[in-house]
Amino acid sequence: MIRTGEEYRASIRDDREVWIDGARVGDVAAHPSFKPIVDVRARIYDLAHEPATAEIMSYVDPGTNEANAVGLKLPESQQDWWDKRRAVDTVLEDIGGVVIRVGDETVGEMWSLYDGQDVLNEVDPQFARNIEAHIKKALHGDPFHVSANTDPKGDRSKRPQEQDPDMLLHLVKETDAGIVVRGAKFETAAAYANQAFVKPTIANWGDAALSDYALGFVCDMGAPGVRHICRTGFAGRRPAADYPLANRFDEVDTLVIFDDVLVPWENVLFYRHTRAATFIRGTLHRYSAFPFVQRIEKIADMLIGAALFNVRQTGLDKQQAVQEKLAQLACYRETINAHLTASIALAEKSPAGLLMPNQSLLYTGRVHACSKLPEMLHIARELCGGQICVTPDQATFEAPEIAHWLTKYYSVNEDWVAEDRRKLLAFARDLINSDYAGHRVTFELFAQAPPFAHLAAVYRSFDFDGPLDFVRKAAGLSDKVMGGKKPN
């Protein structure tokens, strides 16, 4: 059944090995670098129990009569997708910011394997049964589930077998209890998650059909041999009054070391099978891209709100040039909205009978959302103006000897007094101009896949036959040029 926030916190107090800033973390839930984001994840759990939001965040499984999380429900209808979209919006509105790696956007990757049961059956029918069992376990156990894709890069001009073999996670040996794996993965939120779906990255796994690098499994993030080496966090570097986003929503990234980790057979989803690895890489985001793109829509709302408040407070919103830039931000936001809405309206049945968002519309929406984000940030930066990089911190505004000067020069009128302006400029700085802001732009660009992979997904999902047949008819070409194909 759905957990509470306290139950989640207790679940990650399992003596896992987590390192940050050169020191081992004793209690991940209480450590200052992790506590803010752990509290956000706990809040999401608690929303499913509060009367005002319980029906938005959860549903009753008719088979068990238990309440389960909407985000983990297998999508079988358009209403399921509308419900998921409403749940994400509810979370982001409640916490007052954007978080991405909180579980609902990664569990969909397992649904892609659910669609690939025929491929798994080629390897071993047990693997198809394993993925179905883990999907049910996620539904009823409500874990914080993340993904684990990205390997240390190594020398990508060489095959993995031609360099340090640990550069890509690989099989060490198999035992009666399961497989033993070694290597590493980069993954956001792994240090404070319950489990991860570990799978190959976009890479050359070698020539062999049964490659030791073509593995997929679910791993307990507190298992023996798993070590989390984290980047320095943004939370706590500077006061929250001056950096309100970095102090609340930093989703700490981790190098997860797999030091001869035993993965029980029931957790193995595919094993030494390059076709299964290729399938999951090609279909990995057919579901999870939706909540990922939806969160960028909310980032667009933050950009619009910060920019519009900044120009309104000084009366610049009356200028045509300013209105044009605001319109560009609105077009960006509404194009994301249109792709999400249309991908539900024109959703498609998957091979396993689930309902997946229209793949061409979803993937083109992802390209638009990610590729245009830096440009939109620049427009918002122009509208917010240079004050986001010259405004003093809250302590200066409160210093008795000089506070009256800041009150004088930061107050515009009775509607915009100094303290509100300081808060707005601090928010805009952290959204657009801080090191946290730069980190987030890079994260959005690569979080699901690099840009070339986003375009490759569009290439695979777009129906090129329609334009080809239109031109064939318009140009009076023969049927031969279609290569025997009939357009969809």
GROMACS .gro file of C-alpha atoms in nm:
model
  488
    1MET     CA    1   0.000   0.000   0.000
    2ILE     CA    2   0.103   0.363  -0.033
    3ARG     CA    3   0.360   0.463   0.223
    4THR     CA    4   0.380   0.767   0.443
    5GLY     CA    5   0.668   1.011   0.440
    6GLU     CA    6   0.803   0.872   0.767
    7GLU     CA    7   0.790   0.517   0.632
    8TYR     CA    8   0.995   0.633   0.333
    9ARG     CA    9   1.252   0.801   0.557
   10ALA     CA   10   1.281   0.483   0.765
   11SER     CA   11   1.333   0.275   0.451
   12ILE     CA   12   1.652   0.461   0.353
   13ARG     CA   13   1.802   0.438   0.703
   14ASP     CA   14   1.950   0.100   0.612
   15ASP     CA   15   2.320   0.167   0.676
   16ARG     CA   16   2.379   0.221   0.304
   17GLU     CA   17   2.723   0.350   0.210
   18VAL     CA   18   2.688   0.710   0.095
   19TRP     CA   19   2.976   0.957   0.054
   20ILE     CA   20   2.964   1.333  -0.005
   21ASP     CA   21   3.234   1.599   0.033
   22GLY     CA   22   3.485   1.327   0.119
   23ALA     CA   23   3.297   1.200   0.424
   24ARG     CA   24   3.062   0.909   0.478
   25VAL     CA   25   2.702   1.001   0.555
   26GLY     CA   26   2.556   0.855   0.872
   27ASP     CA   27   2.187   0.928   0.814
   28VAL     CA   28   2.089   1.018   0.459
   29ALA     CA   29   1.744   1.142   0.565
   30ALA     CA   30   1.894   1.390   0.813
   31HIS     CA   31   2.215   1.501   0.636
   32PRO     CA   32   2.192   1.870   0.534
   33SER     CA   33   2.279   1.797   0.169
   34PHE     CA   34   1.999   1.539   0.139
   35LYS     CA   35   1.734   1.639   0.392
   36PRO     CA   36   1.559   1.905   0.179
   37ILE     CA   37   1.504   1.673  -0.117
   38VAL     CA   38   1.425   1.373   0.107
   39ASP     CA   39   1.161   1.592   0.272
   40VAL     CA   40   1.016   1.673  -0.071
   41ARG     CA   41   0.992   1.303  -0.156
   42ALA     CA   42   0.836   1.235   0.184
   43ARG     CA   43   0.587   1.514   0.117
   44ILE     CA   44   0.481   1.344  -0.205
   45TYR     CA   45   0.409   1.027  -0.009
   46ASP     CA   46   0.210   1.223   0.249
   47LEU     CA   47  -0.002   1.394  -0.017
   48ALA     CA   48  -0.154   1.054  -0.094
   49HIS     CA   49  -0.289   1.041   0.262
   50GLU     CA   50  -0.423   1.393   0.307
   51PRO     CA   51  -0.798   1.436   0.246
   52ALA     CA   52  -0.756   1.727   0.004
   53THR     CA   53  -0.520   1.538  -0.230
   54ALA     CA   54  -0.567   1.165  -0.158
   55GLU     CA   55  -0.802   1.111  -0.453
   56ILE     CA   56  -0.561   1.291  -0.687
   57MET     CA   57  -0.249   1.107  -0.575
   58SER     CA   58  -0.393   0.756  -0.527
   59TYR     CA   59  -0.650   0.511  -0.659
   60VAL     CA   60  -0.805   0.195  -0.521
   61ASP     CA   61  -0.694  -0.127  -0.688
   62PRO     CA   62  -1.014  -0.326  -0.746
   63GLY     CA   63  -0.820  -0.653  -0.723
   64THR     CA   64  -0.677  -0.590  -0.376
   65ASN     CA   65  -0.899  -0.306  -0.253
   66GLU     CA   66  -0.578  -0.126  -0.157
   67ALA     CA   67  -0.483   0.233  -0.227
   68ASN     CA   68  -0.193   0.262  -0.472
   69ALA     CA   69  -0.002   0.559  -0.613
   70VAL     CA   70  -0.138   0.704  -0.937
   71GLY     CA   71   0.215   0.762  -1.065
   72LEU     CA   72   0.297   0.390  -1.054
   73LYS     CA   73  -0.027   0.270  -1.216
   74LEU     CA   74   0.009   0.098  -1.553
   75PRO     CA   75  -0.156   0.325  -1.812
   76GLU     CA   76  -0.445   0.153  -1.984
   77SER     CA   77  -0.666   0.447  -2.081
   78GLN     CA   78  -0.653   0.815  -2.165
   79GLN     CA   79  -0.801   0.887  -1.824
   80ASP     CA   80  -0.500   0.720  -1.664
   81TRP     CA   81  -0.276   0.972  -1.839
   82TRP     CA   82  -0.495   1.267  -1.741
   83ASP     CA   83  -0.484   1.141  -1.382
   84LYS     CA   84  -0.106   1.111  -1.392
   85ARG     CA   85  -0.072   1.459  -1.536
   86ARG     CA   86  -0.297   1.604  -1.265
   87ALA     CA   87  -0.100   1.426  -0.992
   88VAL     CA   88   0.233   1.571  -1.114
   89ASP     CA   89   0.084   1.920  -1.135
   90THR     CA   90  -0.053   1.880  -0.783
   91VAL     CA   91   0.290   1.786  -0.648
   92LEU     CA   92   0.471   2.074  -0.817
   93GLU     CA   93   0.211   2.327  -0.709
   94ASP     CA   94   0.226   2.199  -0.351
   95ILE     CA   95   0.605   2.209  -0.314
   96GLY     CA   96   0.643   2.535  -0.508
   97GLY     CA   97   0.912   2.415  -0.746
   98VAL     CA   98   1.017   2.141  -0.988
   99VAL     CA   99   1.161   1.802  -0.900
  100ILE     CA  100   1.221   1.535  -1.161
  101ARG     CA  101   1.369   1.220  -1.007
  102VAL     CA  102   1.093   1.126  -0.766
  103GLY     CA  103   0.988   0.787  -0.908
  104ASP     CA  104   0.689   0.835  -1.136
  105GLU     CA  105   0.909   0.936  -1.431
  106THR     CA  106   1.137   0.631  -1.405
  107VAL     CA  107   0.898   0.344  -1.334
  108GLY     CA  108   0.773   0.379  -1.693
  109GLU     CA  109   1.102   0.234  -1.812
  110MET     CA  110   0.998  -0.100  -1.663
  111TRP     CA  111   0.670  -0.073  -1.854
  112SER     CA  112   0.878  -0.068  -2.173
  113LEU     CA  113   1.019  -0.408  -2.080
  114TYR     CA  114   0.666  -0.524  -2.005
  115ASP     CA  115   0.597  -0.442  -2.371
  116GLY     CA  116   0.903  -0.646  -2.469
  117GLN     CA  117   0.801  -0.979  -2.320
  118ASP     CA  118   0.847  -1.156  -2.654
  119VAL     CA  119   1.208  -1.041  -2.659
  120LEU     CA  120   1.260  -1.150  -2.299
  121ASN     CA  121   1.104  -1.488  -2.371
  122GLU     CA  122   1.376  -1.548  -2.631
  123VAL     CA  123   1.630  -1.531  -2.351
  124ASP     CA  124   1.436  -1.705  -2.075
  125PRO     CA  125   1.060  -1.699  -2.004
  126GLN     CA  126   1.147  -1.642  -1.640
  127PHE     CA  127   1.270  -1.290  -1.724
  128ALA     CA  128   0.927  -1.193  -1.861
  129ARG     CA  129   0.773  -1.323  -1.541
  130ASN     CA  130   1.031  -1.127  -1.340
  131ILE     CA  131   0.940  -0.795  -1.498
  132GLU     CA  132   0.570  -0.855  -1.437
  133ALA     CA  133   0.645  -0.942  -1.075
  134HIS     CA  134   0.850  -0.625  -1.026
  135ILE     CA  135   0.579  -0.406  -1.176
  136LYS     CA  136   0.330  -0.554  -0.931
  137LYS     CA  137   0.581  -0.516  -0.649
  138ALA     CA  138   0.623  -0.147  -0.735
  139LEU     CA  139   0.246  -0.099  -0.740
  140HIS     CA  140   0.188  -0.258  -0.402
  141GLY     CA  141   0.515  -0.178  -0.224
  142ASP     CA  142   0.533   0.187  -0.336
  143PRO     CA  143   0.915   0.213  -0.344
  144PHE     CA  144   1.109   0.520  -0.447
  145HIS     CA  145   1.221   0.384  -0.783
  146VAL     CA  146   1.494   0.539  -0.997
  147SER     CA  147   1.682   0.446  -1.311
  148ALA     CA  148   2.052   0.378  -1.365
  149ASN     CA  149   2.174   0.421  -1.721
  150THR     CA  150   2.491   0.620  -1.761
  151ASP     CA  151   2.829   0.451  -1.732
  152PRO     CA  152   3.163   0.624  -1.678
  153LYS     CA  153   3.264   0.716  -2.029
  154GLY     CA  154   3.602   0.552  -2.071
  155ASP     CA  155   3.749   0.558  -2.421
  156ARG     CA  156   3.447   0.542  -2.647
  157SER     CA  157   3.658   0.486  -2.955
  158LYS     CA  158   3.728   0.137  -2.815
  159ARG     CA  159   3.507  -0.157  -2.739
  160PRO     CA  160   3.459  -0.224  -2.367
  161GLN     CA  161   3.666  -0.541  -2.394
  162GLU     CA  162   3.965  -0.340  -2.519
  163GLN     CA  163   4.001  -0.124  -2.206
  164ASP     CA  164   3.934  -0.147  -1.833
  165PRO     CA  165   3.630  -0.379  -1.840
  166ASP     CA  166   3.473  -0.202  -1.542
  167MET     CA  167   3.412   0.115  -1.748
  168LEU     CA  168   3.081  -0.046  -1.845
  169LEU     CA  169   2.887  -0.244  -1.587
  170HIS     CA  170   2.925  -0.612  -1.664
  171LEU     CA  171   2.877  -0.968  -1.550
  172VAL     CA  172   3.152  -1.111  -1.329
  173LYS     CA  173   3.002  -1.453  -1.273
  174GLU     CA  174   2.677  -1.634  -1.218
  175THR     CA  175   2.589  -1.833  -0.910
  176ASP     CA  176   2.297  -2.040  -0.791
  177ALA     CA  177   2.170  -1.732  -0.606
  178GLY     CA  178   2.200  -1.491  -0.898
  179ILE     CA  179   2.452  -1.294  -1.100
  180VAL     CA  180   2.747  -1.095  -0.968
  181VAL     CA  181   2.807  -0.761  -1.139
  182ARG     CA  182   3.083  -0.501  -1.131
  183GLY     CA  183   3.112  -0.147  -1.265
  184ALA     CA  184   2.948   0.188  -1.203
  185LYS     CA  185   2.655   0.405  -1.306
  186PHE     CA  186   2.573   0.771  -1.269
  187GLU     CA  187   2.221   0.827  -1.140
  188THR     CA  188   2.034   1.118  -0.989
  189ALA     CA  189   1.866   1.051  -0.652
  190ALA     CA  190   2.010   0.699  -0.615
  191ALA     CA  191   2.158   0.773  -0.272
  192TYR     CA  192   1.813   0.831  -0.122
  193ALA     CA  193   1.609   0.591  -0.338
  194ASN     CA  194   1.495   0.239  -0.259
  195GLN     CA  195   1.570   0.066  -0.587
  196ALA     CA  196   1.700   0.127  -0.936
  197PHE     CA  197   1.633  -0.031  -1.273
  198VAL     CA  198   1.989  -0.083  -1.398
  199LYS     CA  199   2.038  -0.121  -1.770
  200PRO     CA  200   2.298  -0.065  -2.045
  201THR     CA  201   2.367   0.281  -2.174
  202ILE     CA  202   2.386   0.375  -2.543
  203ALA     CA  203   2.711   0.196  -2.619
  204ASN     CA  204   2.892  -0.075  -2.808
  205TRP     CA  205   2.855  -0.388  -2.599
  206GLY     CA  206   3.095  -0.585  -2.816
  207ASP     CA  207   3.042  -0.817  -3.109
  208ALA     CA  208   2.917  -1.116  -2.918
  209ALA     CA  209   2.542  -1.178  -2.920
  210LEU     CA  210   2.572  -1.290  -2.559
  211SER     CA  211   2.762  -0.989  -2.430
  212ASP     CA  212   2.850  -0.970  -2.061
  213TYR     CA  213   2.758  -0.600  -2.082
  214ALA     CA  214   2.400  -0.655  -2.201
  215LEU     CA  215   2.236  -0.678  -1.858
  216GLY     CA  216   1.920  -0.538  -1.702
  217PHE     CA  217   1.814  -0.583  -1.341
  218VAL     CA  218   1.649  -0.422  -1.040
  219CYS     CA  219   1.891  -0.346  -0.757
  220ASP     CA  220   1.830  -0.249  -0.395
  221MET     CA  221   2.020   0.078  -0.342
  222GLY     CA  222   2.120  -0.038   0.006
  223ALA     CA  223   2.251  -0.377  -0.105
  224PRO     CA  224   2.596  -0.502   0.002
  225GLY     CA  225   2.866  -0.384  -0.237
  226VAL     CA  226   2.669  -0.078  -0.356
  227ARG     CA  227   2.846   0.251  -0.282
  228HIS     CA  228   2.712   0.599  -0.351
  229ILE     CA  229   2.973   0.866  -0.421
  230CYS     CA  230   2.786   1.196  -0.457
  231ARG     CA  231   2.870   1.531  -0.606
  232THR     CA  232   2.876   1.828  -0.370
  233GLY     CA  233   2.524   1.947  -0.300
  234PHE     CA  234   2.383   2.295  -0.353
  235ALA     CA  235   2.171   2.288  -0.038
  236GLY     CA  236   2.324   2.480   0.251
  237ARG     CA  237   2.593   2.661   0.054
  238ARG     CA  238   2.416   2.993   0.096
  239PRO     CA  239   2.104   3.101   0.291
  240ALA     CA  240   1.770   2.979   0.159
  241ALA     CA  241   1.642   3.337   0.156
  242ASP     CA  242   1.898   3.416  -0.116
  243TYR     CA  243   1.886   3.083  -0.303
  244PRO     CA  244   1.533   2.947  -0.251
  245LEU     CA  245   1.543   2.683  -0.525
  246ALA     CA  246   1.892   2.541  -0.472
  247ASN     CA  247   1.824   2.493  -0.102
  248ARG     CA  248   1.501   2.299  -0.150
  249PHE     CA  249   1.515   2.114  -0.481
  250ASP     CA  250   1.870   1.995  -0.537
  251GLU     CA  251   1.840   1.635  -0.658
  252VAL     CA  252   2.183   1.504  -0.571
  253ASP     CA  253   2.361   1.307  -0.844
  254THR     CA  254   2.555   0.994  -0.756
  255LEU     CA  255   2.826   0.772  -0.896
  256VAL     CA  256   2.688   0.433  -0.793
  257ILE     CA  257   2.966   0.176  -0.755
  258PHE     CA  258   2.874  -0.190  -0.802
  259ASP     CA  259   3.158  -0.372  -0.628
  260ASP     CA  260   3.083  -0.739  -0.703
  261VAL     CA  261   2.714  -0.697  -0.616
  262LEU     CA  262   2.497  -1.009  -0.607
  263VAL     CA  263   2.172  -0.963  -0.799
  264PRO     CA  264   1.922  -1.241  -0.714
  265TRP     CA  265   1.781  -1.424  -1.015
  266GLU     CA  266   1.431  -1.292  -0.944
  267ASN     CA  267   1.566  -0.938  -0.993
  268VAL     CA  268   1.729  -1.011  -1.330
  269LEU     CA  269   1.519  -0.875  -1.619
  270PHE     CA  270   1.748  -0.967  -1.909
  271TYR     CA  271   2.086  -1.129  -1.915
  272ARG     CA  272   2.365  -1.147  -2.173
  273HIS     CA  273   2.134  -1.065  -2.461
  274THR     CA  274   2.217  -0.775  -2.693
  275ARG     CA  275   1.877  -0.777  -2.865
  276ALA     CA  276   1.704  -0.724  -2.531
  277ALA     CA  277   1.953  -0.446  -2.450
  278THR     CA  278   1.890  -0.284  -2.790
  279PHE     CA  279   1.514  -0.311  -2.742
  280ILE     CA  280   1.515  -0.141  -2.403
  281ARG     CA  281   1.743   0.138  -2.525
  282GLY     CA  282   1.515   0.198  -2.824
  283THR     CA  283   1.191   0.201  -2.621
  284LEU     CA  284   1.317   0.316  -2.282
  285HIS     CA  285   1.132   0.648  -2.276
  286ARG     CA  286   0.809   0.562  -2.455
  287TYR     CA  287   0.625   0.626  -2.125
  288SER     CA  288   0.873   0.809  -1.902
  289ALA     CA  289   0.926   1.095  -2.150
  290PHE     CA  290   0.577   1.222  -2.069
  291PRO     CA  291   0.627   1.320  -1.703
  292PHE     CA  292   0.977   1.443  -1.789
  293VAL     CA  293   0.843   1.685  -2.052
  294GLN     CA  294   0.554   1.783  -1.825
  295ARG     CA  295   0.801   1.908  -1.567
  296ILE     CA  296   0.970   2.131  -1.826
  297GLU     CA  297   0.626   2.282  -1.890
  298LYS     CA  298   0.626   2.386  -1.522
  299ILE     CA  299   0.976   2.530  -1.562
  300ALA     CA  300   0.832   2.737  -1.848
  301ASP     CA  301   0.563   2.862  -1.608
  302MET     CA  302   0.836   2.965  -1.363
  303LEU     CA  303   1.021   3.155  -1.636
  304ILE     CA  304   0.704   3.333  -1.746
  305GLY     CA  305   0.603   3.424  -1.391
  306ALA     CA  306   0.947   3.553  -1.290
  307ALA     CA  307   0.986   3.754  -1.610
  308LEU     CA  308   0.635   3.900  -1.606
  309PHE     CA  309   0.655   4.008  -1.241
  310ASN     CA  310   0.989   4.175  -1.311
  311VAL     CA  311   0.864   4.381  -1.603
  312ARG     CA  312   0.530   4.466  -1.442
  313GLN     CA  313   0.685   4.607  -1.126
  314THR     CA  314   0.857   4.880  -1.328
  315GLY     CA  315   0.588   4.926  -1.595
  316LEU     CA  316   0.789   4.776  -1.880
  317ASP     CA  317   0.513   4.531  -1.968
  318LYS     CA  318   0.345   4.811  -2.167
  319GLN     CA  319   0.626   4.813  -2.424
  320GLN     CA  320   0.574   4.616  -2.746
  321ALA     CA  321   0.928   4.475  -2.748
  322VAL     CA  322   0.874   4.336  -2.398
  323GLN     CA  323   0.535   4.190  -2.491
  324GLU     CA  324   0.694   4.014  -2.789
  325LYS     CA  325   0.949   3.845  -2.563
  326LEU     CA  326   0.676   3.740  -2.320
  327ALA     CA  327   0.482   3.601  -2.617
  328GLN     CA  328   0.786   3.393  -2.714
  329LEU     CA  329   0.791   3.244  -2.365
  330ALA     CA  330   0.418   3.177  -2.390
  331CYS     CA  331   0.463   3.005  -2.730
  332TYR     CA  332   0.734   2.786  -2.582
  333ARG     CA  333   0.512   2.688  -2.291
  334GLU     CA  334   0.199   2.628  -2.497
  335THR     CA  335   0.385   2.420  -2.757
  336ILE     CA  336   0.496   2.188  -2.477
  337ASN     CA  337   0.138   2.181  -2.352
  338ALA     CA  338   0.010   2.104  -2.704
  339HIS     CA  339   0.249   1.811  -2.748
  340LEU     CA  340   0.152   1.662  -2.413
  341THR     CA  341  -0.220   1.708  -2.473
  342ALA     CA  342  -0.210   1.571  -2.827
  343SER     CA  343   0.005   1.275  -2.724
  344ILE     CA  344  -0.275   1.169  -2.489
  345ALA     CA  345  -0.555   1.248  -2.736
  346LEU     CA  346  -0.382   1.039  -3.006
  347ALA     CA  347  -0.237   0.775  -2.772
  348GLU     CA  348  -0.147   0.433  -2.911
  349LYS     CA  349  -0.182   0.078  -2.788
  350SER     CA  350   0.147  -0.082  -2.694
  351PRO     CA  351   0.249  -0.440  -2.780
  352ALA     CA  352   0.141  -0.552  -2.432
  353GLY     CA  353  -0.192  -0.369  -2.448
  354LEU     CA  354  -0.097  -0.064  -2.245
  355LEU     CA  355  -0.178   0.284  -2.369
  356MET     CA  356   0.133   0.480  -2.457
  357PRO     CA  357   0.135   0.849  -2.549
  358ASN     CA  358   0.157   0.909  -2.922
  359GLN     CA  359   0.525   0.845  -2.974
  360SER     CA  360   0.595   1.092  -3.254
  361LEU     CA  361   0.420   1.377  -3.076
  362LEU     CA  362   0.577   1.297  -2.740
  363TYR     CA  363   0.932   1.273  -2.873
  364THR     CA  364   0.903   1.585  -3.088
  365GLY     CA  365   0.768   1.762  -2.779
  366ARG     CA  366   1.072   1.649  -2.584
  367VAL     CA  367   1.307   1.785  -2.851
  368HIS     CA  368   1.123   2.118  -2.844
  369ALA     CA  369   1.119   2.140  -2.464
  370CYS     CA  370   1.487   2.053  -2.418
  371SER     CA  371   1.644   2.225  -2.718
  372LYS     CA  372   1.457   2.553  -2.668
  373LEU     CA  373   1.512   2.575  -2.293
  374PRO     CA  374   1.848   2.762  -2.306
  375GLU     CA  375   1.700   3.017  -2.546
  376MET     CA  376   1.396   3.068  -2.323
  377LEU     CA  377   1.619   3.111  -2.019
  378HIS     CA  378   1.805   3.384  -2.205
  379ILE     CA  379   1.482   3.564  -2.290
  380ALA     CA  380   1.371   3.543  -1.927
  381ARG     CA  381   1.713   3.673  -1.820
  382GLU     CA  382   1.674   3.973  -2.052
  383LEU     CA  383   1.331   4.050  -1.908
  384CYS     CA  384   1.444   4.012  -1.547
  385GLY     CA  385   1.735   4.246  -1.612
  386GLY     CA  386   2.076   4.294  -1.459
  387GLN     CA  387   1.946   4.337  -1.105
  388ILE     CA  388   1.942   3.961  -1.058
  389CYS     CA  389   2.323   3.969  -1.059
  390VAL     CA  390   2.383   4.286  -0.855
  391THR     CA  391   2.124   4.266  -0.575
  392PRO     CA  392   2.268   4.219  -0.221
  393ASP     CA  393   2.168   3.929   0.003
  394GLN     CA  394   1.900   3.927   0.271
  395ALA     CA  395   2.151   3.991   0.551
  396THR     CA  396   2.248   4.319   0.386
  397PHE     CA  397   1.885   4.423   0.351
  398GLU     CA  398   1.844   4.364   0.726
  399ALA     CA  399   2.163   4.536   0.846
  400PRO     CA  400   2.040   4.826   1.068
  401GLU     CA  401   2.299   5.076   0.947
  402ILE     CA  402   2.217   5.044   0.576
  403ALA     CA  403   1.871   4.885   0.555
  404HIS     CA  404   1.701   5.223   0.495
  405TRP     CA  405   1.905   5.276   0.177
  406LEU     CA  406   1.796   4.941   0.034
  407THR     CA  407   1.437   5.007   0.137
  408LYS     CA  408   1.455   5.338  -0.046
  409TYR     CA  409   1.607   5.213  -0.371
  410TYR     CA  410   1.434   4.877  -0.396
  411SER     CA  411   1.081   5.004  -0.330
  412VAL     CA  412   0.898   5.100  -0.650
  413ASN     CA  413   0.550   5.184  -0.521
  414GLU     CA  414   0.294   5.069  -0.264
  415ASP     CA  415   0.250   4.740  -0.451
  416TRP     CA  416   0.619   4.661  -0.484
  417VAL     CA  417   0.811   4.722  -0.163
  418ALA     CA  418   1.176   4.635  -0.109
  419GLU     CA  419   1.127   4.297   0.057
  420ASP     CA  420   0.903   4.160  -0.219
  421ARG     CA  421   1.146   4.285  -0.483
  422ARG     CA  422   1.438   4.123  -0.303
  423LYS     CA  423   1.253   3.791  -0.285
  424LEU     CA  424   1.157   3.805  -0.653
  425LEU     CA  425   1.509   3.890  -0.763
  426ALA     CA  426   1.653   3.613  -0.545
  427PHE     CA  427   1.407   3.365  -0.697
  428ALA     CA  428   1.487   3.479  -1.052
  429ARG     CA  429   1.862   3.464  -0.984
  430ASP     CA  430   1.835   3.106  -0.860
  431LEU     CA  431   1.610   3.009  -1.150
  432ILE     CA  432   1.816   3.173  -1.425
  433ASN     CA  433   2.159   3.289  -1.314
  434SER     CA  434   2.304   3.081  -1.030
  435ASP     CA  435   2.534   2.780  -1.052
  436TYR     CA  436   2.230   2.572  -0.958
  437ALA     CA  437   2.047   2.718  -1.258
  438GLY     CA  438   2.334   2.622  -1.489
  439HIS     CA  439   2.339   2.274  -1.343
  440ARG     CA  440   1.967   2.231  -1.411
  441VAL     CA  441   2.000   2.336  -1.777
  442THR     CA  442   2.268   2.072  -1.834
  443PHE     CA  443   2.062   1.817  -1.644
  444GLU     CA  444   1.752   1.878  -1.858
  445LEU     CA  445   1.963   1.845  -2.172
  446PHE     CA  446   2.104   1.503  -2.080
  447ALA     CA  447   1.868   1.362  -1.813
  448GLN     CA  448   1.687   1.120  -2.043
  449ALA     CA  449   1.940   1.095  -2.322
  450PRO     CA  450   2.178   1.324  -2.513
  451PRO     CA  451   2.026   1.548  -2.782
  452PHE     CA  452   2.124   1.318  -3.070
  453ALA     CA  453   1.931   1.035  -2.904
  454HIS     CA  454   1.625   1.261  -2.869
  455LEU     CA  455   1.635   1.321  -3.244
  456ALA     CA  456   1.696   0.952  -3.311
  457ALA     CA  457   1.378   0.873  -3.118
  458VAL     CA  458   1.189   1.119  -3.339
  459TYR     CA  459   1.338   0.957  -3.649
  460ARG     CA  460   1.222   0.612  -3.535
  461SER     CA  461   0.872   0.720  -3.437
  462PHE     CA  462   0.776   0.968  -3.710
  463ASP     CA  463   0.565   0.830  -3.997
  464PHE     CA  464   0.772   0.923  -4.302
  465ASP     CA  465   0.548   0.720  -4.535
  466GLY     CA  466   0.276   0.985  -4.532
  467PRO     CA  467   0.493   1.271  -4.667
  468LEU     CA  468   0.657   1.031  -4.914
  469ASP     CA  469   0.324   0.918  -5.054
  470PHE     CA  470   0.198   1.276  -5.073
  471VAL     CA  471   0.500   1.379  -5.280
  472ARG     CA  472   0.474   1.061  -5.491
  473LYS     CA  473   0.122   1.159  -5.591
  474ALA     CA  474   0.197   1.530  -5.629
  475ALA     CA  475   0.500   1.461  -5.849
  476GLY     CA  476   0.327   1.188  -6.048
  477LEU     CA  477   0.580   0.921  -5.949
  478SER     CA  478   0.515   0.552  -5.994
  479ASP     CA  479   0.437   0.313  -5.710
  480LYS     CA  480   0.784   0.164  -5.751
  481VAL     CA  481   0.948   0.450  -5.561
  482MET     CA  482   0.768   0.339  -5.243
  483GLY     CA  483   0.959   0.012  -5.246
  484GLY     CA  484   0.641  -0.192  -5.224
  485LYS     CA  485   0.525  -0.006  -4.910
  486LYS     CA  486   0.172   0.115  -4.859
  487PRO     CA  487   0.142   0.430  -4.644
  488ASN     CA  488  -0.025   0.407  -4.301
   0.00000   0.00000   0.00000
